[in-house]
XYZ file of C-alpha atoms in Angstrom:
329
model
C 111.990 82.422 213.569
C 114.828 82.613 211.159
C 113.694 82.372 207.548
C 115.318 80.072 205.044
C 116.635 83.050 203.008
C 118.669 84.252 206.010
C 120.186 80.834 206.476
C 121.276 80.687 202.847
C 122.871 84.111 203.100
C 124.724 83.160 206.279
C 126.067 80.045 204.599
C 127.294 82.027 201.608
C 129.167 84.448 203.832
C 130.778 81.656 205.698
C 132.068 80.211 202.432
C 133.708 83.545 201.662
C 135.634 83.522 204.971
C 133.512 86.034 206.849
C 134.271 84.720 210.350
C 132.978 87.803 212.041
C 129.504 86.917 210.923
C 129.857 83.500 212.417
C 131.206 84.905 215.657
C 128.406 87.312 216.149
C 125.288 86.041 214.508
C 122.536 88.505 214.106
C 119.104 88.095 215.365
C 117.554 88.687 212.006
C 114.187 87.645 213.139
C 113.816 90.090 216.061
C 112.752 93.171 214.270
C 112.543 94.330 210.699
C 114.921 97.197 211.446
C 117.578 94.850 212.736
C 117.149 92.596 209.694
C 117.743 95.484 207.295
C 120.799 96.643 209.256
C 122.280 93.165 209.149
C 121.789 92.869 205.399
C 123.547 96.202 204.846
C 126.464 95.125 207.074
C 126.841 91.857 205.191
C 126.777 93.585 201.807
C 129.505 96.006 202.915
C 131.739 93.246 204.143
C 131.296 91.322 200.868
C 132.096 94.423 198.819
C 135.262 95.049 200.860
C 136.558 91.524 200.430
C 135.820 91.055 196.643
C 138.294 92.566 194.122
C 137.170 95.649 192.183
C 137.776 94.033 188.786
C 137.410 90.333 188.278
C 139.996 88.787 185.903
C 138.767 87.367 182.582
C 139.077 83.660 182.011
C 141.970 82.571 179.751
C 141.067 81.947 176.048
C 140.514 78.461 174.819
C 143.458 76.862 173.070
C 141.754 76.506 169.653
C 140.808 80.194 169.649
C 144.471 81.226 169.931
C 145.654 79.299 166.844
C 142.645 79.441 164.544
C 142.874 82.319 162.041
C 140.028 84.725 162.083
C 137.848 84.600 158.983
C 136.173 87.890 159.780
C 138.318 90.997 159.208
C 138.529 93.541 162.012
C 135.640 95.909 162.215
C 138.011 98.853 161.892
C 139.002 97.702 158.376
C 135.536 96.792 157.110
C 133.004 98.970 158.862
C 129.429 97.896 158.590
C 126.621 100.077 157.336
C 125.599 102.889 159.581
C 121.870 103.030 160.064
C 120.054 106.321 160.611
C 120.189 107.282 164.284
C 122.755 104.566 165.079
C 125.970 106.517 165.055
C 125.720 104.889 168.365
C 128.474 102.889 168.482
C 130.299 106.208 168.706
C 127.842 107.283 171.340
C 126.209 110.193 169.522
C 122.683 108.889 169.277
C 120.820 105.822 170.479
C 120.506 102.823 168.213
C 117.323 102.601 166.201
C 115.908 99.071 165.834
C 115.571 97.884 162.213
C 111.953 97.059 162.859
C 111.245 100.774 163.420
C 112.623 101.861 160.025
C 109.648 102.357 157.645
C 109.706 100.362 154.388
C 109.571 102.331 151.104
C 106.148 102.528 149.399
C 105.370 99.734 146.955
C 105.824 100.596 143.275
C 102.484 100.699 141.389
C 102.016 97.939 138.784
C 102.980 98.849 135.206
C 99.667 98.150 133.496
C 98.933 99.367 130.006
C 102.251 101.118 129.596
C 104.414 100.491 126.504
C 107.661 98.597 127.065
C 110.620 100.723 127.891
C 112.753 101.571 124.895
C 116.505 101.023 125.186
C 118.513 104.156 125.439
C 120.317 105.074 122.218
C 123.967 104.173 122.276
C 125.100 106.567 119.573
C 125.071 110.280 119.814
C 122.581 111.752 117.308
C 124.213 113.304 114.323
C 124.326 117.037 114.088
C 121.908 118.765 111.760
C 124.874 120.175 109.892
C 126.556 116.800 109.404
C 126.046 115.331 105.911
C 123.953 112.174 105.722
C 125.744 108.989 104.600
C 125.635 108.364 100.880
C 123.132 105.675 99.832
C 123.984 103.124 97.152
C 122.599 104.084 93.759
C 119.184 102.639 93.044
C 118.957 99.951 90.423
C 117.264 101.461 87.418
C 114.172 99.547 86.412
C 113.525 99.204 82.690
C 110.722 101.377 81.417
C 107.834 99.931 79.457
C 109.271 101.354 76.257
C 112.503 99.417 76.891
C 110.759 96.045 77.013
C 111.245 95.412 73.303
C 114.984 96.026 73.594
C 115.311 92.816 75.597
C 114.423 90.717 72.523
C 117.154 88.833 70.740
C 117.885 90.337 67.345
C 116.278 93.651 68.239
C 118.933 95.433 66.170
C 117.333 93.893 63.064
C 113.745 94.794 64.032
C 111.539 97.758 64.683
C 109.439 96.785 67.668
C 107.352 98.405 70.380
C 105.914 96.988 73.575
C 102.503 95.473 72.930
C 99.702 96.991 74.985
C 96.561 95.374 76.373
C 98.113 91.906 76.048
C 97.871 89.686 79.159
C 101.030 88.283 80.656
C 99.198 85.780 82.901
C 96.363 83.344 82.358
C 95.341 81.044 79.507
C 96.156 83.610 76.813
C 99.298 85.022 78.376
C 102.154 86.178 76.159
C 105.735 86.176 77.380
C 107.287 89.602 76.746
C 104.720 90.687 74.142
C 105.983 93.044 71.462
C 104.588 94.686 68.376
C 106.761 93.900 65.336
C 106.444 96.713 62.800
C 109.331 96.119 60.392
C 112.445 94.073 59.735
C 115.663 95.925 58.930
C 117.577 94.709 55.889
C 121.032 96.232 55.847
C 121.464 99.883 56.672
C 118.971 101.633 54.405
C 116.239 99.095 53.804
C 113.317 97.686 55.691
C 110.412 95.306 55.107
C 107.237 96.600 56.684
C 104.619 94.358 58.346
C 101.040 95.412 57.795
C 99.382 95.440 60.214
C 102.137 95.176 62.817
C 102.314 91.674 64.277
C 101.755 91.226 68.026
C 103.970 88.342 69.074
C 105.975 86.946 71.927
C 109.481 88.326 71.894
C 111.018 84.985 70.838
C 108.515 84.582 68.004
C 109.203 88.097 66.718
C 112.940 87.404 66.635
C 112.385 84.123 64.749
C 110.102 85.788 62.167
C 112.581 88.638 61.654
C 115.438 86.194 60.997
C 113.292 84.133 58.593
C 112.280 87.207 56.599
C 115.760 88.694 56.462
C 117.711 85.524 55.632
C 115.264 83.463 53.522
C 112.172 85.319 52.289
C 113.949 88.470 51.095
C 116.408 86.567 48.835
C 113.551 84.437 47.379
C 111.369 87.476 46.679
C 114.194 89.604 45.343
C 115.010 86.858 42.855
C 111.742 87.604 41.052
C 113.176 90.883 39.787
C 112.165 93.535 42.366
C 113.028 94.127 46.019
C 110.567 93.031 48.715
C 109.110 96.018 50.570
C 106.104 94.786 52.616
C 104.402 91.669 53.977
C 100.726 91.358 54.831
C 100.093 89.761 58.234
C 97.119 87.387 58.014
C 97.103 86.816 61.783
C 99.321 87.089 64.844
C 98.231 87.223 68.516
C 94.643 86.081 68.830
C 93.161 84.396 71.902
C 91.015 81.737 70.231
C 90.725 77.960 69.684
C 92.443 76.266 66.776
C 90.963 77.114 63.383
C 88.327 79.119 65.295
C 86.422 75.925 66.019
C 84.466 75.865 69.288
C 85.716 73.188 71.650
C 89.069 72.827 69.900
C 92.388 73.115 71.703
C 93.780 76.604 72.250
C 95.573 77.988 69.229
C 99.247 78.912 69.305
C 98.059 82.367 68.304
C 96.612 82.714 71.812
C 100.120 82.822 73.313
C 101.864 84.909 70.659
C 103.690 81.878 69.269
C 102.187 81.853 65.741
C 102.443 84.006 62.630
C 100.398 83.806 59.443
C 102.211 84.963 56.280
C 99.998 86.675 53.732
C 100.742 88.283 50.322
C 104.146 89.944 49.823
C 104.564 93.248 47.995
C 107.557 94.180 45.865
C 108.963 97.598 45.109
C 107.367 97.497 41.602
C 103.946 96.973 43.274
C 103.688 93.349 42.225
C 102.204 90.875 44.716
C 103.563 87.438 45.521
C 101.280 84.801 47.110
C 101.879 81.309 48.403
C 99.223 80.019 45.973
C 101.568 80.733 43.091
C 100.867 84.317 42.056
C 104.267 85.694 41.069
C 106.143 82.759 42.614
C 107.464 79.844 40.626
C 107.135 76.284 41.925
C 110.841 76.302 42.662
C 110.520 79.515 44.722
C 107.648 78.007 46.710
C 109.633 74.844 47.332
C 112.487 76.939 48.710
C 110.049 78.885 50.887
C 108.471 75.697 52.246
C 111.852 74.135 53.030
C 113.058 77.217 54.860
C 109.865 77.420 56.949
C 109.900 73.723 57.921
C 113.559 74.042 58.887
C 112.899 76.908 61.311
C 109.470 76.191 62.849
C 107.841 73.213 64.550
C 104.538 73.690 62.714
C 104.029 74.744 59.072
C 100.527 74.667 57.542
C 99.802 75.869 53.990
C 97.430 75.150 51.116
C 96.233 71.549 51.105
C 97.039 70.942 54.788
C 93.638 71.016 56.525
C 91.393 73.371 54.543
C 91.945 76.339 56.920
C 95.221 77.661 55.427
C 94.542 77.892 51.700
C 95.516 81.546 51.285
C 98.286 81.977 53.858
C 101.176 80.120 55.464
C 100.932 79.379 59.187
C 104.146 78.940 61.185
C 104.515 78.599 64.961
C 107.008 77.809 67.715
C 105.025 75.197 69.651
C 107.686 72.902 71.159
C 107.773 69.478 69.521
C 109.997 66.448 69.806
C 112.831 66.144 67.302
C 111.548 64.645 64.059
C 107.910 65.153 65.097
C 107.384 68.562 63.534
C 104.418 69.264 61.263
C 105.273 70.466 57.753
C 102.170 70.415 55.524
C 101.939 72.418 52.349
C 100.832 70.802 49.083
C 102.706 72.058 46.032
C 102.025 71.302 42.366
C 103.682 68.051 41.317
C 104.075 66.806 44.848
C 102.278 65.948 48.088
C 101.634 68.139 51.094
C 104.552 66.662 53.053
C-alpha cells in the first residue's frame, strides 16, 4: 500500500515536469530496497533539473532610494571581542554570555575622601618663598599713654592693675605724673593721678593754662600739686548705697594744696590765695568741667576742689563752691 508521503513526493515531481516518473511509476510499496532506490533516483533527477545557484529576488523600490543611516562596516568597524577575530575566520566567535564579568569593587567604608590632585608643581627647595606683607605693629603697653590728646604737655605712664571692663572700668587708664610748662619747667603731681586718658588731658590743660598763671601771680612759680584723690572704685562721698562715684571710672580729680618754688602753700580755703584768685580759679573750673564741688557744697569737699567729666546737658552743670562775700553758686 502506497503511503501518503510517497504520493506527495510524486505530486511534487510532476509539478517540476518530471514526466519520466509519471511514465514509469515505481512500486514503492513492494520492498524497502526498492523504495530507497526510487527515492535516490528522484533526488538525482531533481538535482539535475534545478539550477546550481538560485537568483536573488530584486530589491524593494524603497530600499533603492532611501539613504543608508548606518555607515559601511568597513569605515566604522565594531569592537572586536576576544576570540572573535572570526569574522576574518581566525577563531570561532565567543558568545558575550561566556565572557566573565570583572570582580565587584569593595565598598569604600571608613576611608577618608580622596584629595584632589595638586594642579601646581611644588616649588623647588632652592626657590625663594614669596614675600609676605609686613605685619602691622601693635602698640606696646608703654605706648598706651602716647595715644592721649595733649601728651606732649604731660608726663604719663600706662596705669597698671586698673580694670578696663566692668562697673569700675577706666577707658585708656594712664598715670599722670607731671604737666610740662614750656621747655624747662614742669608741675609735679603728688602722688601721680590715675585717670582716664581724656580726664588726664583735661587736667593738664587746666593746670597749664589757668592754675599756673593764678599761682604765679602770688609771687613765686608753681612747682607741685597735691592730689587729694583720683581713680577710686567707690560710691559717692564714700557713703554705702550711694551711686557710683565718678572716681570709679577715672573721670574725677580732687585738687589739694599747691606748692610754690619758695615753699609756700596755696589752698582753696584761702591760705595764700586772695578772694579774687579763688574767684578766678572757680570760674575756670566751672567753665571746663561738668561738676565742680568745693567748700560749702555738701560738707564732703571742705579741704579740696572736686572736678569731673561726667556728661551733663548744656546749662545743667554743677558748680558749687562758697566763697567769702558770696554764695556757693
